[in-house]
Structures are given as structure tokens and as C-alpha cells.
Coordinates of C-alpha atoms and ligand atoms in Angstrom, one line a residue:
Chain A
M1 CA 40.6 1.5 28.2
A2 CA 41.3 4.8 26.7
A3 CA 40.8 3.4 23.3
G4 CA 37.4 1.9 24.4
R5 CA 36.2 5.3 25.6
I6 CA 36.6 7.1 22.4
S7 CA 35.5 4.2 20.2
S8 CA 32.9 5.9 18.0
R9 CA 30.8 2.8 17.6
P10 CA 27.3 3.6 18.8
A11 CA 26.3 2.0 22.0
R12 CA 23.0 0.9 20.6
F13 CA 24.7 -1.5 18.2
R14 CA 26.5 -3.3 20.9
R15 CA 23.3 -3.6 22.8
S16 CA 21.3 -4.8 19.9
T17 CA 23.9 -7.4 19.0
K18 CA 23.8 -8.7 22.5
M19 CA 20.0 -8.9 22.4
Q20 CA 20.2 -11.0 19.2
N21 CA 22.7 -13.3 20.9
S22 CA 20.4 -14.0 23.8
R23 CA 17.6 -14.6 21.4
N24 CA 19.5 -17.2 19.5
H25 CA 20.8 -19.0 22.6
R26 CA 18.7 -21.5 24.5
H27 CA 18.6 -20.4 28.0
P28 CA 20.8 -22.8 30.0
N29 CA 19.3 -22.0 33.4
R30 CA 15.6 -21.4 32.7
P31 CA 13.4 -22.0 35.8
E32 CA 11.3 -25.2 35.8
S33 CA 8.2 -23.0 35.8
Y34 CA 9.0 -21.4 32.4
N35 CA 7.0 -23.9 30.3
F36 CA 4.2 -23.7 32.7
W37 CA 3.8 -19.9 32.1
V38 CA 4.1 -20.4 28.4
G39 CA 1.2 -22.7 28.7
V40 CA -0.7 -20.2 30.8
F41 CA -0.2 -17.6 28.0
C42 CA -1.5 -20.0 25.3
V43 CA -4.5 -21.0 27.4
G44 CA -5.2 -17.3 28.1
V45 CA -5.2 -16.5 24.4
F46 CA -7.6 -19.3 23.8
I47 CA -9.9 -18.3 26.6
V48 CA -10.1 -14.7 25.3
L49 CA -10.8 -15.8 21.8
G50 CA -13.3 -18.3 23.0
L51 CA -15.1 -15.7 25.1
F52 CA -15.2 -13.4 22.2
Y53 CA -16.7 -16.1 20.0
F54 CA -19.2 -17.0 22.7
A55 CA -20.3 -13.3 22.9
T56 CA -20.8 -13.1 19.1
Q57 CA -23.0 -16.2 19.3
K58 CA -25.0 -14.6 22.0
I59 CA -25.8 -11.6 19.8
E60 CA -26.5 -14.1 17.0
Y61 CA -23.8 -12.9 14.7
N62 CA -23.6 -15.2 11.7
W63 CA -19.9 -16.0 11.0
R64 CA -19.5 -16.8 7.3
W65 CA -15.7 -17.0 6.7
N66 CA -16.4 -18.9 3.4
R67 CA -17.7 -15.6 2.0
I68 CA -14.4 -13.8 2.6
P69 CA -12.0 -15.3 0.0
I70 CA -14.0 -13.7 -2.8
Y71 CA -12.7 -10.4 -1.5
F72 CA -9.2 -11.6 -2.3
V73 CA -9.7 -13.2 -5.7
Y74 CA -12.9 -14.2 -7.5
K75 CA -13.8 -15.9 -10.7
D76 CA -15.4 -13.3 -13.0
Q77 CA -17.9 -14.6 -15.6
I78 CA -17.4 -12.7 -18.8
E79 CA -19.9 -13.0 -21.7
I80 CA -19.3 -11.7 -25.2
L81 CA -22.6 -10.4 -26.7
S82 CA -23.4 -9.7 -30.2
E83 CA -24.1 -6.0 -30.9
I84 CA -26.2 -6.6 -34.1
D85 CA -28.8 -8.9 -35.5
G86 CA -27.7 -11.2 -38.3
E87 CA -26.3 -14.5 -39.3
V88 CA -23.2 -16.2 -38.0
T89 CA -21.3 -16.6 -41.3
A90 CA -17.9 -17.8 -40.1
L91 CA -16.2 -19.4 -37.1
K92 CA -12.6 -19.3 -37.8
K93 CA -9.6 -20.4 -35.7
D94 CA -6.9 -17.8 -35.6
G95 CA -4.0 -19.0 -33.4
D96 CA -5.5 -19.4 -29.9
Q97 CA -8.4 -17.2 -30.6
T98 CA -11.6 -17.9 -32.5
L99 CA -13.0 -15.2 -34.8
I100 CA -16.8 -15.1 -35.1
T101 CA -18.1 -13.1 -38.0
I102 CA -21.7 -11.9 -38.0
K103 CA -23.3 -10.5 -41.2
D104 CA -26.3 -8.2 -41.3
I105 CA -27.8 -7.0 -44.6
N106 CA -25.4 -4.2 -44.8
L107 CA -22.8 -4.6 -42.1
T108 CA -20.4 -7.2 -40.9
E109 CA -18.8 -7.5 -37.4
T110 CA -16.1 -9.8 -36.2
Y111 CA -15.6 -10.8 -32.5
E112 CA -12.4 -12.2 -31.1
I113 CA -13.0 -15.0 -28.6
P114 CA -10.0 -15.9 -26.4
A115 CA -8.9 -19.5 -26.1
A116 CA -10.7 -20.1 -22.8
G117 CA -14.0 -19.0 -24.2
I118 CA -16.8 -21.5 -24.7
I119 CA -18.6 -20.7 -28.0
R120 CA -22.4 -20.7 -27.7
V121 CA -23.3 -20.3 -31.4
Q122 CA -23.0 -22.4 -34.6
Q123 CA -22.3 -21.4 -38.1
G124 CA -25.4 -20.4 -40.0
E125 CA -27.3 -19.5 -36.8
I126 CA -29.5 -16.4 -36.9
I127 CA -29.0 -14.3 -33.8
A128 CA -30.3 -11.1 -32.4
A129 CA -28.4 -8.2 -30.9
G130 CA -27.6 -9.0 -27.2
D131 CA -27.3 -12.8 -27.7
I132 CA -24.4 -14.5 -26.1
L133 CA -21.8 -15.5 -28.6
A134 CA -19.3 -17.0 -26.1
A135 CA -18.6 -17.0 -22.4
Y136 CA -15.5 -17.5 -20.2
S137 CA -14.4 -17.0 -16.7
Q138 CA -11.4 -15.2 -15.4
W139 CA -9.7 -14.8 -12.0
K140 CA -9.8 -11.2 -10.8
P141 CA -8.4 -9.5 -7.8
G142 CA -11.0 -8.9 -5.1
L143 CA -11.6 -5.6 -3.3
L144 CA -9.1 -6.3 -0.5
I145 CA -6.3 -7.1 -2.9
I146 CA -7.0 -4.0 -4.9
G147 CA -7.0 -2.0 -1.7
L148 CA -3.8 -3.7 -0.4
W149 CA -2.1 -2.9 -3.7
I150 CA -3.1 0.8 -3.5
T151 CA -2.0 1.0 0.1
L152 CA 1.3 -0.6 -0.8
K153 CA 1.8 1.8 -3.7
L154 CA 0.9 4.8 -1.6
S155 CA 3.2 3.8 1.2
V156 CA 6.2 3.0 -0.9
I157 CA 6.0 6.2 -2.9
A158 CA 5.3 8.3 0.2
T159 CA 8.2 6.5 2.1
I160 CA 10.7 7.3 -0.7
L161 CA 9.6 10.9 -0.9
G162 CA 9.5 11.1 2.9
V163 CA 13.2 10.0 3.1
I164 CA 14.2 12.5 0.5
I165 CA 12.4 15.3 2.3
G166 CA 13.8 14.1 5.6
V167 CA 17.4 14.0 4.5
I168 CA 17.2 17.4 2.9
G169 CA 15.3 18.7 5.9
G170 CA 17.8 17.2 8.4
L171 CA 20.6 19.0 6.5
T172 CA 18.8 22.3 6.3
R173 CA 17.8 22.0 9.9
I174 CA 21.4 22.1 11.0
S175 CA 22.4 24.6 8.4
S176 CA 24.0 27.8 9.7
N177 CA 21.9 29.7 7.1
P178 CA 18.9 31.1 9.2
A179 CA 16.6 31.1 6.2
L180 CA 17.1 27.4 5.6
K181 CA 17.1 26.6 9.3
W182 CA 14.0 28.6 10.2
A183 CA 12.1 27.4 7.2
T184 CA 12.8 23.8 8.3
I185 CA 11.8 24.5 11.9
F186 CA 8.6 26.1 10.7
Y187 CA 7.8 23.2 8.4
V188 CA 8.5 20.6 11.2
E189 CA 6.5 22.4 13.8
L190 CA 3.6 23.1 11.4
I191 CA 3.3 19.4 10.5
R192 CA 3.9 18.0 14.0
G193 CA 1.4 20.4 15.5
S194 CA -1.7 19.5 13.5
P195 CA -3.6 16.2 13.1
L196 CA -2.8 14.2 10.0
M197 CA -6.5 14.0 9.2
V198 CA -6.7 17.8 9.0
Q199 CA -3.5 17.9 6.8
I200 CA -5.1 15.3 4.4
L201 CA -8.3 17.4 4.1
I202 CA -6.2 20.6 3.4
W203 CA -4.1 18.8 0.9
Y204 CA -7.1 17.5 -1.0
F205 CA -9.8 20.1 -0.6
V206 CA -7.6 23.3 -0.3
L207 CA -4.3 22.7 -2.1
G208 CA -5.9 20.1 -4.4
T209 CA -8.6 22.5 -5.5
V210 CA -6.1 25.3 -6.2
I211 CA -3.7 23.0 -8.0
N212 CA -6.3 21.2 -10.1
D213 CA -7.9 24.5 -11.1
L214 CA -4.6 25.9 -12.1
L215 CA -3.8 22.8 -14.0
A216 CA -7.2 22.9 -15.7
A217 CA -6.7 26.6 -16.5
S218 CA -3.4 25.8 -18.2
G219 CA -5.0 23.0 -20.2
M220 CA -3.6 20.1 -18.3
G221 CA -5.5 17.3 -16.7
R222 CA -6.5 17.0 -13.0
L223 CA -4.2 15.3 -10.6
P224 CA -6.0 12.3 -9.1
A225 CA -6.7 12.1 -5.3
F226 CA -4.1 9.4 -5.0
W227 CA -1.3 12.0 -5.5
Y228 CA -2.7 14.3 -2.9
G229 CA -2.8 11.4 -0.5
V230 CA 0.8 10.6 -1.3
A231 CA 1.8 14.2 -0.8
S232 CA 0.1 14.5 2.6
L233 CA 1.7 11.3 3.9
A234 CA 5.1 12.2 2.5
C235 CA 5.1 15.7 4.0
F236 CA 3.8 14.3 7.3
A237 CA 6.5 11.6 7.5
G238 CA 9.1 14.0 6.1
A239 CA 8.8 16.3 9.1
Y240 CA 9.4 13.4 11.5
V241 CA 12.2 12.0 9.4
T242 CA 13.8 15.5 9.4
E243 CA 14.0 15.3 13.1
I244 CA 15.3 11.7 13.1
V245 CA 18.0 12.6 10.5
R246 CA 19.0 15.7 12.4
A247 CA 19.4 13.7 15.6
G248 CA 21.3 11.1 13.7
I249 CA 23.7 13.5 12.2
Q250 CA 24.2 15.3 15.5
S251 CA 24.9 12.0 17.2
I252 CA 28.0 11.4 15.1
H253 CA 31.0 12.6 17.0
R254 CA 32.3 16.0 16.0
G255 CA 35.7 14.4 15.4
Q256 CA 34.4 12.6 12.4
T257 CA 33.6 15.9 10.6
E258 CA 36.9 17.4 11.7
A259 CA 38.9 14.4 10.4
A260 CA 37.1 14.6 7.1
R261 CA 37.4 18.3 6.7
S262 CA 41.1 18.3 7.8
L263 CA 41.8 15.9 4.9
G264 CA 40.4 18.6 2.5
M265 CA 36.9 17.2 2.0
S266 CA 34.2 19.8 1.4
Y267 CA 31.2 20.0 3.7
A268 CA 29.1 18.1 1.1
Q269 CA 31.8 15.4 0.7
S270 CA 32.2 14.8 4.4
M271 CA 28.4 14.6 4.8
L272 CA 28.1 12.1 1.9
H273 CA 31.0 9.9 2.6
V274 CA 31.5 10.1 6.4
I275 CA 28.6 11.5 8.3
L276 CA 25.4 10.3 6.5
P277 CA 26.5 6.6 6.1
Q278 CA 27.2 6.5 9.9
A279 CA 24.1 8.4 10.8
L280 CA 21.9 6.1 8.5
R281 CA 22.9 3.0 10.5
R282 CA 21.9 4.7 13.7
I283 CA 18.6 6.1 12.5
L284 CA 17.4 2.9 10.8
P285 CA 15.3 1.7 13.8
P286 CA 13.5 5.0 14.4
L287 CA 13.1 5.4 10.6
A288 CA 11.5 2.0 10.4
G289 CA 9.1 2.9 13.2
Q290 CA 8.2 6.0 11.2
F291 CA 7.4 4.1 8.1
I292 CA 5.3 1.6 10.0
S293 CA 3.3 4.5 11.2
L294 CA 3.0 5.7 7.7
I295 CA 1.5 2.4 6.5
K296 CA -1.0 2.6 9.3
D297 CA -1.8 6.3 8.8
S298 CA -2.5 5.6 5.1
S299 CA -5.8 4.1 6.4
L300 CA -7.1 7.7 6.8
L301 CA -6.9 8.4 3.1
G302 CA -10.3 6.8 2.5
I303 CA -11.7 10.2 3.5
I304 CA -10.5 11.7 0.2
A305 CA -11.9 8.8 -1.8
I306 CA -8.7 6.9 -2.3
R307 CA -9.6 3.2 -2.3
E308 CA -6.8 2.1 0.0
L309 CA -7.1 -1.1 2.1
T310 CA -9.4 0.3 4.8
K311 CA -11.7 2.0 2.3
A312 CA -11.9 -1.2 0.3
A313 CA -12.7 -3.2 3.4
R314 CA -15.5 -0.8 4.2
E315 CA -16.9 -1.1 0.7
A316 CA -16.7 -4.9 1.1
V317 CA -18.6 -4.6 4.4
S318 CA -21.4 -2.6 2.8
A319 CA -21.7 -5.2 0.1
S320 CA -21.5 -8.3 2.2
L321 CA -22.7 -7.2 5.6
Q322 CA -19.9 -9.3 7.2
P323 CA -18.2 -6.6 9.2
F324 CA -16.7 -9.0 11.9
E325 CA -14.8 -11.1 9.4
L326 CA -13.7 -8.3 7.1
Y327 CA -12.5 -5.9 9.8
L328 CA -10.6 -8.7 11.5
V329 CA -9.0 -9.6 8.2
L330 CA -8.3 -5.9 7.6
G331 CA -6.4 -5.7 10.9
L332 CA -4.5 -8.8 10.0
L333 CA -3.5 -7.5 6.6
Y334 CA -2.0 -4.3 8.2
L335 CA -0.2 -6.5 10.6
V336 CA 1.3 -8.6 7.8
L337 CA 2.5 -5.3 6.1
T338 CA 4.1 -3.8 9.2
F339 CA 5.6 -7.0 10.4
T340 CA 7.2 -7.7 7.0
L341 CA 8.6 -4.2 7.0
S342 CA 10.1 -4.5 10.5
M343 CA 11.6 -7.9 9.7
A344 CA 13.2 -6.5 6.6
V345 CA 14.7 -3.6 8.5
Q346 CA 15.9 -5.9 11.2
R347 CA 17.8 -7.9 8.6
L348 CA 19.2 -4.8 7.0
E349 CA 20.3 -3.6 10.4
K350 CA 22.1 -6.9 11.2
K351 CA 23.8 -6.8 7.8
M352 CA 25.1 -3.3 8.4
A353 CA 26.2 -4.0 12.0
I354 CA 28.3 -6.9 10.9
Q355 CA 30.5 -4.7 8.8
Chain B
M1 CA 56.8 27.2 5.8
I2 CA 54.4 28.4 8.6
E3 CA 54.2 31.9 9.8
V4 CA 51.9 32.9 12.6
R5 CA 51.6 36.6 13.4
N6 CA 49.8 37.9 16.4
I7 CA 46.8 35.6 16.3
N8 CA 44.1 35.8 19.0
K9 CA 41.2 33.5 19.7
T10 CA 38.6 34.0 22.3
F11 CA 35.8 31.5 22.9
H12 CA 32.5 33.0 24.1
V13 CA 30.6 29.8 24.9
P14 CA 30.1 28.5 27.5
H15 CA 32.0 31.3 29.0
E16 CA 34.6 33.7 27.8
V17 CA 38.0 32.1 27.5
K18 CA 41.0 33.7 25.8
A19 CA 42.4 30.6 24.3
L20 CA 45.1 32.4 22.3
V21 CA 46.6 35.7 23.1
D22 CA 48.9 37.4 20.6
V23 CA 50.7 34.2 19.4
S24 CA 53.5 34.6 16.9
T25 CA 56.0 32.0 15.6
K26 CA 57.7 30.9 12.5
I27 CA 58.4 27.3 11.4
A28 CA 60.9 26.6 8.7
P29 CA 60.5 23.8 6.2
G30 CA 61.7 20.4 7.6
E31 CA 61.6 21.7 11.1
V32 CA 60.1 19.7 13.9
V33 CA 58.5 21.8 16.6
V34 CA 57.1 20.4 19.8
V35 CA 54.4 22.4 21.6
C36 CA 53.9 21.7 25.3
G37 CA 52.2 23.3 28.2
P38 CA 49.6 22.7 30.8
S39 CA 46.1 21.5 29.9
G40 CA 43.9 24.4 28.7
S41 CA 46.9 26.5 27.7
G42 CA 45.7 26.7 24.1
K43 CA 47.9 24.2 22.3
S44 CA 45.1 22.5 20.5
T45 CA 43.5 25.8 19.6
L46 CA 46.8 26.9 18.1
L47 CA 47.1 23.8 16.0
R48 CA 43.5 23.9 14.9
C49 CA 43.9 27.5 13.9
L50 CA 46.6 26.5 11.5
N51 CA 44.2 24.6 9.3
R52 CA 41.3 26.7 10.2
L53 CA 39.4 24.1 12.1
E54 CA 39.1 27.1 14.4
H55 CA 39.0 30.5 12.9
A56 CA 41.4 32.9 14.6
D57 CA 39.8 36.2 15.5
S58 CA 42.7 38.3 14.4
G59 CA 46.2 38.1 13.1
H60 CA 47.8 36.4 10.2
I61 CA 48.6 32.8 9.4
L62 CA 50.6 31.9 6.3
I63 CA 51.3 28.4 5.2
D64 CA 53.6 28.0 2.3
G65 CA 52.8 31.5 1.4
I66 CA 49.0 31.0 1.5
D67 CA 46.9 33.2 3.7
V68 CA 44.9 30.8 5.8
L69 CA 42.5 33.4 7.2
D70 CA 41.8 35.1 3.8
P71 CA 38.1 34.2 3.0
K72 CA 39.2 33.9 -0.7
T73 CA 41.6 31.1 0.1
N74 CA 40.3 27.7 -1.0
I75 CA 40.4 26.1 2.4
N76 CA 39.8 22.6 1.2
K77 CA 42.8 22.8 -1.0
L78 CA 44.9 24.2 1.8
R79 CA 43.8 21.5 4.3
A80 CA 44.8 18.8 1.9
E81 CA 48.3 20.1 2.2
V82 CA 48.2 20.1 6.0
G83 CA 47.9 16.7 7.5
M84 CA 46.3 16.4 11.0
V85 CA 46.5 13.6 13.5
F86 CA 44.1 13.8 16.5
Q87 CA 44.3 12.6 20.0
S88 CA 41.3 10.4 19.5
F89 CA 42.3 9.1 16.0
N90 CA 38.9 9.9 14.5
L91 CA 39.1 7.1 12.0
F92 CA 36.0 6.5 10.0
P93 CA 34.4 3.5 11.8
H94 CA 32.2 2.4 8.9
K95 CA 35.2 2.0 6.5
T96 CA 38.0 -0.5 6.4
V97 CA 41.5 0.6 7.1
L98 CA 42.2 0.6 3.4
D99 CA 39.1 2.7 2.6
N100 CA 40.0 5.1 5.4
I101 CA 43.2 5.8 3.6
T102 CA 41.9 5.9 0.0
L103 CA 38.7 7.9 0.6
A104 CA 40.2 11.4 0.6
Q105 CA 42.7 10.5 -2.1
R106 CA 39.8 9.6 -4.3
V107 CA 37.4 12.5 -3.5
V108 CA 39.9 15.3 -2.8
R109 CA 43.0 14.4 -4.8
K110 CA 40.8 12.7 -7.5
R111 CA 43.3 9.8 -7.8
S112 CA 42.3 6.7 -9.7
K113 CA 41.4 3.7 -7.6
S114 CA 44.5 1.8 -8.3
D115 CA 46.8 4.8 -7.6
A116 CA 45.0 5.4 -4.3
L117 CA 45.3 1.7 -3.3
E118 CA 48.9 1.6 -4.2
K119 CA 49.6 4.6 -2.1
A120 CA 47.6 3.2 0.8
N121 CA 49.4 -0.1 0.7
M122 CA 52.7 1.6 0.6
L123 CA 51.8 3.8 3.6
L124 CA 50.4 0.8 5.6
K125 CA 53.7 -0.9 5.1
K126 CA 55.5 2.2 6.2
V127 CA 53.5 2.4 9.4
G128 CA 53.9 -1.4 9.9
I129 CA 50.3 -2.7 9.6
Q130 CA 49.9 -3.9 6.1
D131 CA 48.2 -7.1 7.4
K132 CA 45.3 -5.1 8.8
S133 CA 44.2 -3.4 5.5
G134 CA 40.8 -5.2 5.5
A135 CA 40.0 -4.7 9.1
F136 CA 37.6 -2.1 10.6
P137 CA 39.0 0.4 13.0
D138 CA 37.1 -0.9 16.0
N139 CA 39.0 -4.1 15.7
L140 CA 42.4 -2.5 15.9
S141 CA 44.4 -1.5 19.0
G142 CA 44.8 2.1 19.8
G143 CA 48.3 2.2 18.6
Q144 CA 47.3 0.6 15.3
Q145 CA 44.4 3.0 14.9
Q146 CA 46.7 6.0 15.4
R147 CA 49.2 4.6 12.9
V148 CA 46.3 4.2 10.4
A149 CA 45.3 7.8 11.1
I150 CA 48.9 8.9 10.4
A151 CA 48.8 7.0 7.1
R152 CA 45.5 8.5 6.2
A153 CA 46.9 12.0 6.6
L154 CA 50.1 11.1 4.8
A155 CA 48.2 9.8 1.8
M156 CA 47.4 13.3 0.8
D157 CA 51.1 14.1 0.4
P158 CA 50.9 17.0 2.9
K159 CA 53.6 19.6 3.2
V160 CA 53.1 19.9 7.0
M161 CA 51.9 17.5 9.6
L162 CA 50.1 18.6 12.7
F163 CA 49.9 16.2 15.7
D164 CA 47.6 17.0 18.6
E165 CA 48.6 14.8 21.5
P166 CA 48.8 11.7 19.3
T167 CA 49.8 9.4 22.1
S168 CA 47.8 10.6 25.1
A169 CA 44.9 8.3 24.5
L170 CA 47.1 5.3 24.1
D171 CA 48.0 2.6 26.6
P172 CA 51.6 3.0 27.6
E173 CA 52.9 -0.1 25.7
M174 CA 51.5 1.4 22.4
I175 CA 53.1 4.8 22.7
G176 CA 56.4 3.7 21.3
E177 CA 55.1 2.3 18.0
V178 CA 53.4 5.6 17.2
L179 CA 56.4 7.7 18.2
D180 CA 58.6 5.5 16.1
V181 CA 56.5 6.3 13.0
M182 CA 56.7 10.0 13.8
K183 CA 60.5 9.8 14.3
T184 CA 60.8 8.2 10.9
L185 CA 58.8 11.0 9.4
A186 CA 60.9 13.6 11.0
T187 CA 64.1 12.1 9.7
E188 CA 62.6 12.1 6.2
G189 CA 62.3 15.8 6.5
M190 CA 58.6 16.3 7.1
T191 CA 57.7 19.7 8.6
M192 CA 55.9 18.8 11.9
V193 CA 54.1 20.6 14.7
V194 CA 53.6 18.2 17.5
V195 CA 51.6 18.9 20.7
T196 CA 52.9 16.3 23.1
H197 CA 54.0 15.7 26.7
E198 CA 56.5 13.0 25.5
M199 CA 59.6 14.8 26.5
G200 CA 61.8 11.9 25.3
F201 CA 60.4 12.5 21.9
A202 CA 61.0 16.3 22.2
R203 CA 64.6 15.8 23.3
E204 CA 65.4 13.3 20.5
V205 CA 63.5 14.7 17.6
A206 CA 62.5 18.4 18.1
D207 CA 64.4 21.2 16.6
R208 CA 62.5 23.6 18.8
V209 CA 60.2 23.4 21.8
I210 CA 57.5 26.0 22.4
F211 CA 56.1 26.3 25.9
M212 CA 52.6 27.8 26.2
D213 CA 50.6 28.9 29.2
A214 CA 47.3 30.7 29.4
G215 CA 47.0 31.1 25.7
A216 CA 50.4 32.7 25.2
I217 CA 53.8 31.5 24.1
V218 CA 56.0 31.7 27.3
E219 CA 59.2 30.3 26.1
V220 CA 60.8 29.0 22.9
G221 CA 64.1 27.3 22.6
T222 CA 66.1 24.2 21.5
P223 CA 65.5 21.1 23.5
E224 CA 68.9 21.5 25.2
H225 CA 68.0 25.0 26.4
F226 CA 64.6 24.0 27.3
F227 CA 65.4 21.0 29.4
V228 CA 68.8 22.1 30.8
N229 CA 68.2 25.7 31.8
P230 CA 64.7 27.0 31.2
T231 CA 64.4 30.7 32.0
H232 CA 60.8 31.2 33.0
E233 CA 59.4 30.1 36.4
R234 CA 56.3 28.7 34.8
T235 CA 58.4 26.6 32.5
K236 CA 60.4 25.2 35.4
L237 CA 57.2 24.5 37.3
F238 CA 55.7 22.7 34.3
L239 CA 58.8 20.7 33.7
S240 CA 59.1 19.7 37.3
Q241 CA 55.6 18.4 37.2
I242 CA 56.0 16.5 34.0
L243 CA 59.5 15.0 34.2
Ligands
ADP401 N1 35.3 24.9 21.1 C1 35.5 25.5 22.2 N2 34.6 26.2 22.8 C2 34.8 26.8 24.0 N3 36.0 26.8 24.6 C3 37.0 26.1 24.1 C4 36.8 25.4 22.9 N4 38.0 24.8 22.6 C5 38.8 25.1 23.6 N5 38.2 25.9 24.5 C6 38.9 26.5 25.7 O1 40.0 27.2 25.3 C7 41.1 26.9 26.2 C8 42.2 26.3 25.5 O2 41.9 25.0 25.0 P1 42.8 24.0 24.3 O3 43.4 24.7 23.1 O4 42.0 22.8 24.0 O5 43.9 23.7 25.3 P2 45.0 22.5 25.4 O6 45.0 21.8 24.1 O7 46.3 23.2 25.6 O8 44.7 21.7 26.5 C9 40.5 26.0 27.3 O9 40.2 26.9 28.4 C10 39.3 25.4 26.6 O10 38.3 25.2 27.6
MG402 MG1 44.5 19.8 23.6

């Protein structure tokens, strides 16, 4: 019993393992009515969706789901035009490509046509500038996929930076050096005490202006809005991660540090090998929650003209005038992102707990 | 080997406690000293001051000629020479038994992986749990955990071993296996300071017994003196309660 009391395994693990067990097991003594209520749930969902559909019919909304796929991928028609007047003097195969040579009185131009191209001219034909030499079609990512990619890129970079900021912040937060400690408290309170939207505006329009002007003055290029977006999200998440890491470190029993230090390990060594690995296991669930929030919060970045998923969807809506379909799909896409992340973390957690 | 001169330690939080009052003692190489006394008498604090887990407010502590309280002393180097075993084992739960024993060898002593493993296996054999080398601490019994903790400390080749109530968190049937390991160590000539209420161990192994009360050393003597005719009333009272 005594040994159980001081076991340093966090209680949360034991609980979560138990939860997984009960999820995997078929309930042996489920009441008869269980399936009935599952049915009620399903019927309820259908009724709500049905009512919503009925309401949209009432206001004569025109559902056109078939118009939506083009915002994921579409076939782009590409035409290769001649830039000069002249005669087609040669059509030559060069590997997969075809080379079309056009001769004017005093200049010659050659166009490369890819294998998929359908050639629209013949040798000896006289053509004018702007005539179509060849045409082909190509699959291109639609607005939503472009936005999704930017959201993903933003979130991944900001998450990595957020973890780095958070781990450093967590360590300086518990430092005995007042300069480090108070600087961290100041940072955390500053970030947590103001809306993310305001922080994004400050990052782009205040800090961004200053930084870009300084960069320009020293002869370097401007930093694109994307990076100010990343910075605002990383700093925002970093403050919360700092608190998560601090709590995680402090939740590890003092005896762990003492054992490590009594063996001659330095503060840094005991943190790296003993405290942080244990803290990490414990903070994984709140950390995952934080990064799910980050993905969702990235939808605010449209305000500084970053074409992330939400901004892309809004552009698609102004082009197509199909807001119902596109916004529903938008919500679904975020759900896919966050759900994937939480599944991945759950697997990671399980893997670590087994150890 | 260890010289403690007039050390004092007062805790201010949560309230003022004089944990050590003018404590002095000397421990010779190879000596086994048992420290006993009622709960809260400062035994742990004394032990923890020896490797500076607690910083004594005043006084001097010399270990093997090195001034523990001197800020210029490389404390990590010193601690590597002073093994410590805790009441609550404090094994690293995220590491296997073997990794628990090799970690500090690798990062503090900078030993090669194979040297560290060899040492770890040798020590596991010595404490009698070589078959558990791949297990995680939570899957061991208390007695096994404490023996791993002893092996972990011994892996640093310490000159002194400090034990803070190593058996008080154990179920009675496991106390013996831990004390046996400690007895072997004592016969091998290890310098040991042991806080314990296991009077059988004190009688059998100790060269000297220190009795503490209210932060001060009340009585020091050989086990015979201590158990047969203690001089102080407080010692007699304590012994009558514990024996
Ligand atoms: N870290 C600490 N902070 C405050 N008081 C402490 C601390 N450690 C020990 N004490 C106090 O110092 C006194 C001596 O404690 P300790 O050395 O642990 O006694 P023992 O090990 O003999 O039971 C006790 O009154 C205890 O409450
Ligand atoms: Mg104690």
C-alpha cells in the first residue's frame, strides 16, 4: 500500500487507460433500451437536417453541390499563343515535347508544346500574333485546397514555434532569476489579456510596418503577411503553452529532481533527461487542445490578407454565390483537420502510456 | 571522511522551524553511522545538508576534504561522490530499471554505453534483481524498487552512501531484502550514514548511533552503549517507544 501511495505515475494515465478499456469492451449488461435511444439519436439528427433543408427550400435557396468540386480541383484550359505574325516553318518532335518554329521576315521564335498539348497548326501555315498554336488542359488545385494548404502550413510552423516558445517560457517561468521569471509572467499576461484579433492587427499593421520599413531601409525585401500571421499565432499559442509546460513541470514530484541532482546531474541535465520527458507525457492532452485551438484561430488571419482556408472560402463564395454549400464544407474541412490532430495525439498518448 | 561543524538550518516557510541547531559530528572512512530520533527531529535535514540538497545556513561541512558549502565547490561533482537513497525510492518512472542505473553514469560520469551497461548489470546482480532489468519501476515491488535505487546510487562509485529511512515505505516482508543489501555494503567497507528506525540493523551493523531530537544531537555512542545504558532521558523515552 505504501508503495502504491508514492508511485509517481500520474493518476490521469491510469484513468485514461481505463477509459480506453471500457471503450473497447462490449458492454455485457447494457439495458434493452440502449439500441432504442441510439435510434432516437439518429432519427433526431435526420429530423434536424431535414428541417434545415426544408427551411432553405422555403427561402428558395438553390442548392448546387455539383458546383463545389471545382473549388477543390479543376481542369484548367491552357492555350499557347503565338506572339508574332509569320509562317510555321517546322513542327519537330523533341522527346515528349513538340517544338513549333515560327519565322517572320526578320525573327524566329520557337514554342515548346508539352506532350498533352493538341497542336492546332500545320507546317507552312501563315498565322497572326495571338493565334492559338496548341491547347491542353491541366488539373489545378482549387481555392479551397490552396487555402487548406496555407492553413496547414501556417498551423504546423506556428505549432512548432509555439512549442519552442512554450518550453523555454515554462522553464523561465519557474526560474529563480526574477528578470527571466517576471519577463515571462509579463509576456503571458499580455498575450492572455488581449484578443487574438487585436494581436494579429498589431503584428501586421504595427510591428509589420516597422519591421518591413527597417528591412527596406537596409536593402532587404519585405516580409510577407504570412510570416506575421505565423508570428501572431505562435506568440499567442506560446503563452498558453508556457503555462501548460509550467504546470506540467511542477506536477512532477520534487523527489524526481532531487534524485537526479543527488546523482550529480546538473539542473539542465535533470530537466532534459528526467523532468521534461515525464512532464511531456502529462501535458500532451492539454497541448493537443491548444493546437486544435490554433488551427481554428488561424481562420482570423484572413483579416491581414493571408489566403488561408476561411479567406479562400469567402473568395469562393463571392465568385460562386453558393454560401450555404461552401461554408458548410468549410466547417467540415476544419473538423477534418482538428479531428485528425486529436486522433494522432491520442495514438501518441497510448504509445507513450504503454511504456 | 565527513566532518560536520556547527551547522544550523532554519526553515522559514510555512512557519519558522529550527531544523538543525549547532550540529557537529565526524564520520571516519568505512564507518557506518545510524541516525535515529523522533519524527521532525531533523534527521533528513542533516542528511540532505550533507550533499547540499538543503543549504545549511551556517557552519562547515567537509566531505573527503571538500567544502560542501563553499559556493566555488563544483556541487555536481561532489554529489556524484555521495550516493543518496530516499524513503520513497524516487526511481525515474519513464525509464527501465537498466536505464535508471545507466543514465547518470552516461551523462555525469560520461561512461560509454557498454561500460555503463556492464556496471548496471553487475550491480543488479549484486542487489539480486538481474531478471528485472527491462522492467519499468511501477511494475516492481517496493523492495525491488529500493534495491534498484541503491544500485543506481552505487553505479556512480560513491565514496559515501546516505540512506534516508530506506525501509519505512516498505511492506514488512520486504524490509529484510533491502537491509541485506545494505549489510553487504557495510561489510565491504562503504562509508554509510543511515537514518533508520530498524534497531536490529543498528545493533548488527552500526559502528556508532546518533540520537537526535529537536534539531540537535542528543547522544552519540556505540550500539552497545546506546541500547544497554543510554544516558539521556529523551533517548530512553525514544527507545522505550520504538523497541
Ligand atoms: N523544506 C522544508 N520546508 C519547511 N520546513 C521543513 C522542510 N523540511 C523539513 N522541515 C521541517 O524541519 C523539521 C525537521 O524535518 P526533518 O529533517 O524532515 O525531520 P525528520 O527527518 O527527522 O523527520 C520538521 O519540523 C520539518 O517540518
Ligand atoms: Mg525524515
